[in-house]
mmCIF file of C-alpha atoms in Angstrom:
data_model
loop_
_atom_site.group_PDB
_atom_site.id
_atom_site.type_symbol
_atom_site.label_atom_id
_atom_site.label_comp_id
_atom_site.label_asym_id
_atom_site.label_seq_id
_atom_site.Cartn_x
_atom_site.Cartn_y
_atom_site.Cartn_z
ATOM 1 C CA UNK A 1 59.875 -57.637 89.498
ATOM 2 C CA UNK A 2 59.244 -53.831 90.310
ATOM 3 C CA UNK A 3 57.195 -51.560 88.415
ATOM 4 C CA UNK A 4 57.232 -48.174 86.777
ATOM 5 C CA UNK A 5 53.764 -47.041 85.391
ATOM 6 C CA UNK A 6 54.724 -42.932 83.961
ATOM 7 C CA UNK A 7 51.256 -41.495 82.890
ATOM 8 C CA UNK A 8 50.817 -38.132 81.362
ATOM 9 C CA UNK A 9 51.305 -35.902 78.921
ATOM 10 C CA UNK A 10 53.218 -34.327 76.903
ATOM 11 C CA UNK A 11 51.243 -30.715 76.811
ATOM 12 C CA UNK A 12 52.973 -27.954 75.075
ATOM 13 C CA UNK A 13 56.421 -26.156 74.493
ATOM 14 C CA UNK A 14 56.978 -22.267 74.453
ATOM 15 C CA UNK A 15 60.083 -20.064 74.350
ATOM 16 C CA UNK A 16 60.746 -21.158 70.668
ATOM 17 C CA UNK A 17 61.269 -18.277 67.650
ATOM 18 C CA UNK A 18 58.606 -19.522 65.457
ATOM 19 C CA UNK A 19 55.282 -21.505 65.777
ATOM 20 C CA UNK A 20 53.776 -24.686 64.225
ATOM 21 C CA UNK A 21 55.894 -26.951 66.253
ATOM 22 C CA UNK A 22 55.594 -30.298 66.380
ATOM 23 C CA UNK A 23 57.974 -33.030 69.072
ATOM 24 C CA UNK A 24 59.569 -36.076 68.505
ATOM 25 C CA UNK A 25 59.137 -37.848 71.775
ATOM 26 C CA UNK A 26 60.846 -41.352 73.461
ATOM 27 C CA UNK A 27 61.152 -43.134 76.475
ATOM 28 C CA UNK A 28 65.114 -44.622 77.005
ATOM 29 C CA UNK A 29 65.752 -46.951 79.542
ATOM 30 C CA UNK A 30 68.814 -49.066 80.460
ATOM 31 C CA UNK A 31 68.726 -52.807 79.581
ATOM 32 C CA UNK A 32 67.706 -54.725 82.690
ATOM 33 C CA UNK A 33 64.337 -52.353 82.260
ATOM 34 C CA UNK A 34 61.663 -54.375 80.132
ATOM 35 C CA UNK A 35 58.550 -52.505 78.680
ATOM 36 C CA UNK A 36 55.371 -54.248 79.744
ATOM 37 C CA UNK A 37 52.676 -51.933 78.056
ATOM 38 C CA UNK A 38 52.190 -48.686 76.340
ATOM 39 C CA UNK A 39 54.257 -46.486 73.652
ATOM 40 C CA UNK A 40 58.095 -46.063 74.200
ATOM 41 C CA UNK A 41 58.156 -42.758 71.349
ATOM 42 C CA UNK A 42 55.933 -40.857 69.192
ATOM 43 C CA UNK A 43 54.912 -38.060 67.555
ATOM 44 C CA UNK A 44 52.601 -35.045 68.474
ATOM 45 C CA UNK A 45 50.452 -33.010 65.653
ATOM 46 C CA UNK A 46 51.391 -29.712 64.703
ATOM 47 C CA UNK A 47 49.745 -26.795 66.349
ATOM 48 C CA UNK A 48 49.431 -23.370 64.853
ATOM 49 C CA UNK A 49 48.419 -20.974 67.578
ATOM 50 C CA UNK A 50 46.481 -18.036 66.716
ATOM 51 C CA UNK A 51 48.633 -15.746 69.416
ATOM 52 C CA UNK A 52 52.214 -17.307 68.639
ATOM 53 C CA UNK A 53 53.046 -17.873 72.212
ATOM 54 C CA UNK A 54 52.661 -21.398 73.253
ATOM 55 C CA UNK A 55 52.407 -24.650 71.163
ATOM 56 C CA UNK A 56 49.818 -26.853 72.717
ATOM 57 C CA UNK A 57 50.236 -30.828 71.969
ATOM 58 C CA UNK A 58 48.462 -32.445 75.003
ATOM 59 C CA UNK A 59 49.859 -35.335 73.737
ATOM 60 C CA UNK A 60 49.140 -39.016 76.029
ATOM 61 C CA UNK A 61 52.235 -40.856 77.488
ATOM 62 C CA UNK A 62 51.287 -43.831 79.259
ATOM 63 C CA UNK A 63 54.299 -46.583 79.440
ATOM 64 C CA UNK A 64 54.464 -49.591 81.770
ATOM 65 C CA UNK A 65 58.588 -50.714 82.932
ATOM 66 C CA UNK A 66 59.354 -53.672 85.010
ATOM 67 C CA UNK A 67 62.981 -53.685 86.563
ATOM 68 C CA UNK A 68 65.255 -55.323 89.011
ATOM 69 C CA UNK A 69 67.248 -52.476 89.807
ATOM 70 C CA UNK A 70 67.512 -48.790 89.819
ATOM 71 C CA UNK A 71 70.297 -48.607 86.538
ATOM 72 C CA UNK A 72 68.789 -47.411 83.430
ATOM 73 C CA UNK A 73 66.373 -44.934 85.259
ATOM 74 C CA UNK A 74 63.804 -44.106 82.227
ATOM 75 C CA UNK A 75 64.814 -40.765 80.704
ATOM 76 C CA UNK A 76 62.271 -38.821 78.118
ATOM 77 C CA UNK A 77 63.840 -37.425 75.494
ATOM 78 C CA UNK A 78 62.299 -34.372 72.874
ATOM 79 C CA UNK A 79 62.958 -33.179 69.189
ATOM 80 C CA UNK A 80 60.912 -30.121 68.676
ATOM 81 C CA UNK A 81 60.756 -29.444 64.433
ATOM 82 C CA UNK A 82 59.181 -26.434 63.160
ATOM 83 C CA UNK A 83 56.974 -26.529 60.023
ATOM 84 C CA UNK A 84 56.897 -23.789 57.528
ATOM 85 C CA UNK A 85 54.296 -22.686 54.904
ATOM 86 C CA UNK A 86 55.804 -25.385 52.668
ATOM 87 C CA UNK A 87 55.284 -28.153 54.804
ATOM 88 C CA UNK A 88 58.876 -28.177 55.383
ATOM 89 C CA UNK A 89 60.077 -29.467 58.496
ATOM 90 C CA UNK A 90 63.089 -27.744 60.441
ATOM 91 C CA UNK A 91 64.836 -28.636 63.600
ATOM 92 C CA UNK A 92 64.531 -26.709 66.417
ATOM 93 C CA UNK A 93 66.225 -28.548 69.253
ATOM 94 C CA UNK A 94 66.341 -31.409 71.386
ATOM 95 C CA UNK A 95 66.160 -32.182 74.747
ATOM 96 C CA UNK A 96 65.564 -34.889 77.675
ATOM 97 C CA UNK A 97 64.890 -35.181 81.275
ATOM 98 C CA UNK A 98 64.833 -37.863 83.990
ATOM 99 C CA UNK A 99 61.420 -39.554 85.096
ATOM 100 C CA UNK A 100 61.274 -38.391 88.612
ATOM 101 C CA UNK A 101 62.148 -41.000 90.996
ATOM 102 C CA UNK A 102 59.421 -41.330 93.672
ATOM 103 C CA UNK A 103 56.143 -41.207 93.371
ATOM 104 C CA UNK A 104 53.762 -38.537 92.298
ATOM 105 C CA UNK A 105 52.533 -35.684 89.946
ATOM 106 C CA UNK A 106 55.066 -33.807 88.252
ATOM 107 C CA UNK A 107 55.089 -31.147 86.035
ATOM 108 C CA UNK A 108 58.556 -30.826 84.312
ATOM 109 C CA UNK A 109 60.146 -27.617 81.823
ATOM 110 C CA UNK A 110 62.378 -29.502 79.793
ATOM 111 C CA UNK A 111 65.324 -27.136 78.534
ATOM 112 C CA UNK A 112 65.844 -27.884 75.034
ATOM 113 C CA UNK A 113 68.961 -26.964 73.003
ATOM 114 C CA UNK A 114 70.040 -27.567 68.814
ATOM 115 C CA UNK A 115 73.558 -27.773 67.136
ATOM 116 C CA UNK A 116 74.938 -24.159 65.658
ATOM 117 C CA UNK A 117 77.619 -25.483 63.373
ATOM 118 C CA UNK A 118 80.835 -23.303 62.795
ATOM 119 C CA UNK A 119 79.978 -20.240 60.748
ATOM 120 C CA UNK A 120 79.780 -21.715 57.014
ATOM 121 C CA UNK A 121 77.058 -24.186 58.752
ATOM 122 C CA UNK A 122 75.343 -20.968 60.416
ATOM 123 C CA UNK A 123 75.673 -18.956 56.925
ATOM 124 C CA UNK A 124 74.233 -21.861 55.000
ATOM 125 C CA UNK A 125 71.368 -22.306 57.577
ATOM 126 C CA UNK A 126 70.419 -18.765 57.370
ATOM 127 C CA UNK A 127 70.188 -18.274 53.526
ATOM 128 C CA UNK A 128 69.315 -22.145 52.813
ATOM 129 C CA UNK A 129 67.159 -23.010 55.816
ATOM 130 C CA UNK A 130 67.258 -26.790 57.719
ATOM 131 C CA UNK A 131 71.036 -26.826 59.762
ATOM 132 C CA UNK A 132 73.057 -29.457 61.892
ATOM 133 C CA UNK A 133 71.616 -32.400 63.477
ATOM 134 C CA UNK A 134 72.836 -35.012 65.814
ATOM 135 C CA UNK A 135 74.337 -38.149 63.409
ATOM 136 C CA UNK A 136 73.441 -39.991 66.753
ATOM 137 C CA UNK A 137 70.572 -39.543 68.941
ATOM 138 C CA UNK A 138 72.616 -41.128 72.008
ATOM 139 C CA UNK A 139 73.872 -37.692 72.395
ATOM 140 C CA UNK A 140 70.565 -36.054 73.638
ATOM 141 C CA UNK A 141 70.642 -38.061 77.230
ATOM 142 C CA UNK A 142 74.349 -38.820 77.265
ATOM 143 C CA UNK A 143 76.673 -36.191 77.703
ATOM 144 C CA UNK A 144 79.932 -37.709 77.613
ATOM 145 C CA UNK A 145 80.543 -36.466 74.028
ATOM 146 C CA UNK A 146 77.949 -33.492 74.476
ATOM 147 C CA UNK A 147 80.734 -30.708 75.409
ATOM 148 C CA UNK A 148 82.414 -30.886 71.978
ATOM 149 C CA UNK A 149 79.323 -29.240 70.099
ATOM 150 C CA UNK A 150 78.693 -25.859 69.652
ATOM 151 C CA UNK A 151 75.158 -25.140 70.696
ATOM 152 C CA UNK A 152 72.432 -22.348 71.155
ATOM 153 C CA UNK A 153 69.655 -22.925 74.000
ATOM 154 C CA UNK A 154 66.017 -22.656 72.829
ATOM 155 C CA UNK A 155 62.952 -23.208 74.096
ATOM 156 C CA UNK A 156 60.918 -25.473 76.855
ATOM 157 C CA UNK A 157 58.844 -28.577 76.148
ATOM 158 C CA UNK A 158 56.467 -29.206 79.387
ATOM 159 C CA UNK A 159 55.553 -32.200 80.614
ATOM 160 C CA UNK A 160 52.533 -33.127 82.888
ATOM 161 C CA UNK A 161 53.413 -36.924 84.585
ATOM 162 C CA UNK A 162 52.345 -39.066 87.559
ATOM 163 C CA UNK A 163 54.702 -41.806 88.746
ATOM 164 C CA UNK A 164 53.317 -45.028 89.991
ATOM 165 C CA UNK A 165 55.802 -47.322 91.398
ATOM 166 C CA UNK A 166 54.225 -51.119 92.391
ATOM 167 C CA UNK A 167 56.765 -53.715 94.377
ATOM 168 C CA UNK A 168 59.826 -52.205 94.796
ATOM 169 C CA UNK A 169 60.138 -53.186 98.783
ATOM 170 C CA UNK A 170 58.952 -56.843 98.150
ATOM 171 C CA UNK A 171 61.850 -57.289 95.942
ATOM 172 C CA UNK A 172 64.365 -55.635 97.359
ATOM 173 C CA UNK A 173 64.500 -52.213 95.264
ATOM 174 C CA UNK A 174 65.398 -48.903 96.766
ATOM 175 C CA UNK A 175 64.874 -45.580 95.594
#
């Protein structure tokens, strides 16, 4: 079968209102992809920068895919939470972007976006904190459905990744 080795990290996000973020992280793929080695999703640490600019994470990915066919391309998706005083977690948006397809280093500025509600959800979210989430997480990566929220845009996570691809002449697999 061909192979996929992704290696990187996941090393900070920036653009967002508030600091001490933290990201929700996975790996999708479509079923004839099988997951030899490493991590499909995880979790970074919060970081509390001292200048409020940019949350650092540095976070490892390091997943191993074998495949007969291009369908399913691997896809990384993001939820980036924000953590109060309280220890109170808040989200701040999600987000995903295709694994490049040939080989190489990448670094990648993935556009992240959350729900807004209509304005009783935006009123409540303002004066109670927390707001609107996804009820299904198939909605980050797929957009068939997508165009019926009401969103607002937020920040960037960036990504740091190297593609390795391993037999994808010898069986037949073109990118």
């Amino acid at each position: 079968m061909a192979e996929v080795h992704v290696i990187g990290q996941i090393s900070g996000a920036s653009g967002f209102p508030s600091p001490n973020l933290f990201c929700k992280w996975g790996i999708v793929a479509g079923t004839p992809w099988k997951l030899l080695a490493g991590l499909a999703e995880g979790q970074t640490q919060v970081d509390q920068p001292q200048d409020g600019e940019r949350a650092n994470w540095c976070h490892p990915i390091d997943v191993h895919y074998a495949c007969k066919g291009l369908q399913g391309w691997p896809k990384l998706h993001f939820e980036v939470w924000h953590q109060d005083m309280f220890g109170r977690s808040e989200l701040y948006g999600y987000g995903f972007c295709h694994v490049p397809t040939s080989p190489g280093s990448y670094t990648l500025d993935c556009a992240t976006w959350r729900p807004s509600g209509d304005i009783w959800e935006q009123i409540q979210s303002f004066f109670l904190g927390g707001g609107p989430q996804l009820k299904s997480k198939d909605l980050i990566y797929d957009g068939t459905n997508r165009y019926r929220l009401r969103t607002e845009t937020m920040g960037f996570v960036h990504v740091q990744i190297a593609v390795v691809l391993r037999n994808f002449r010898k069986f037949g697999v073109e990118c």
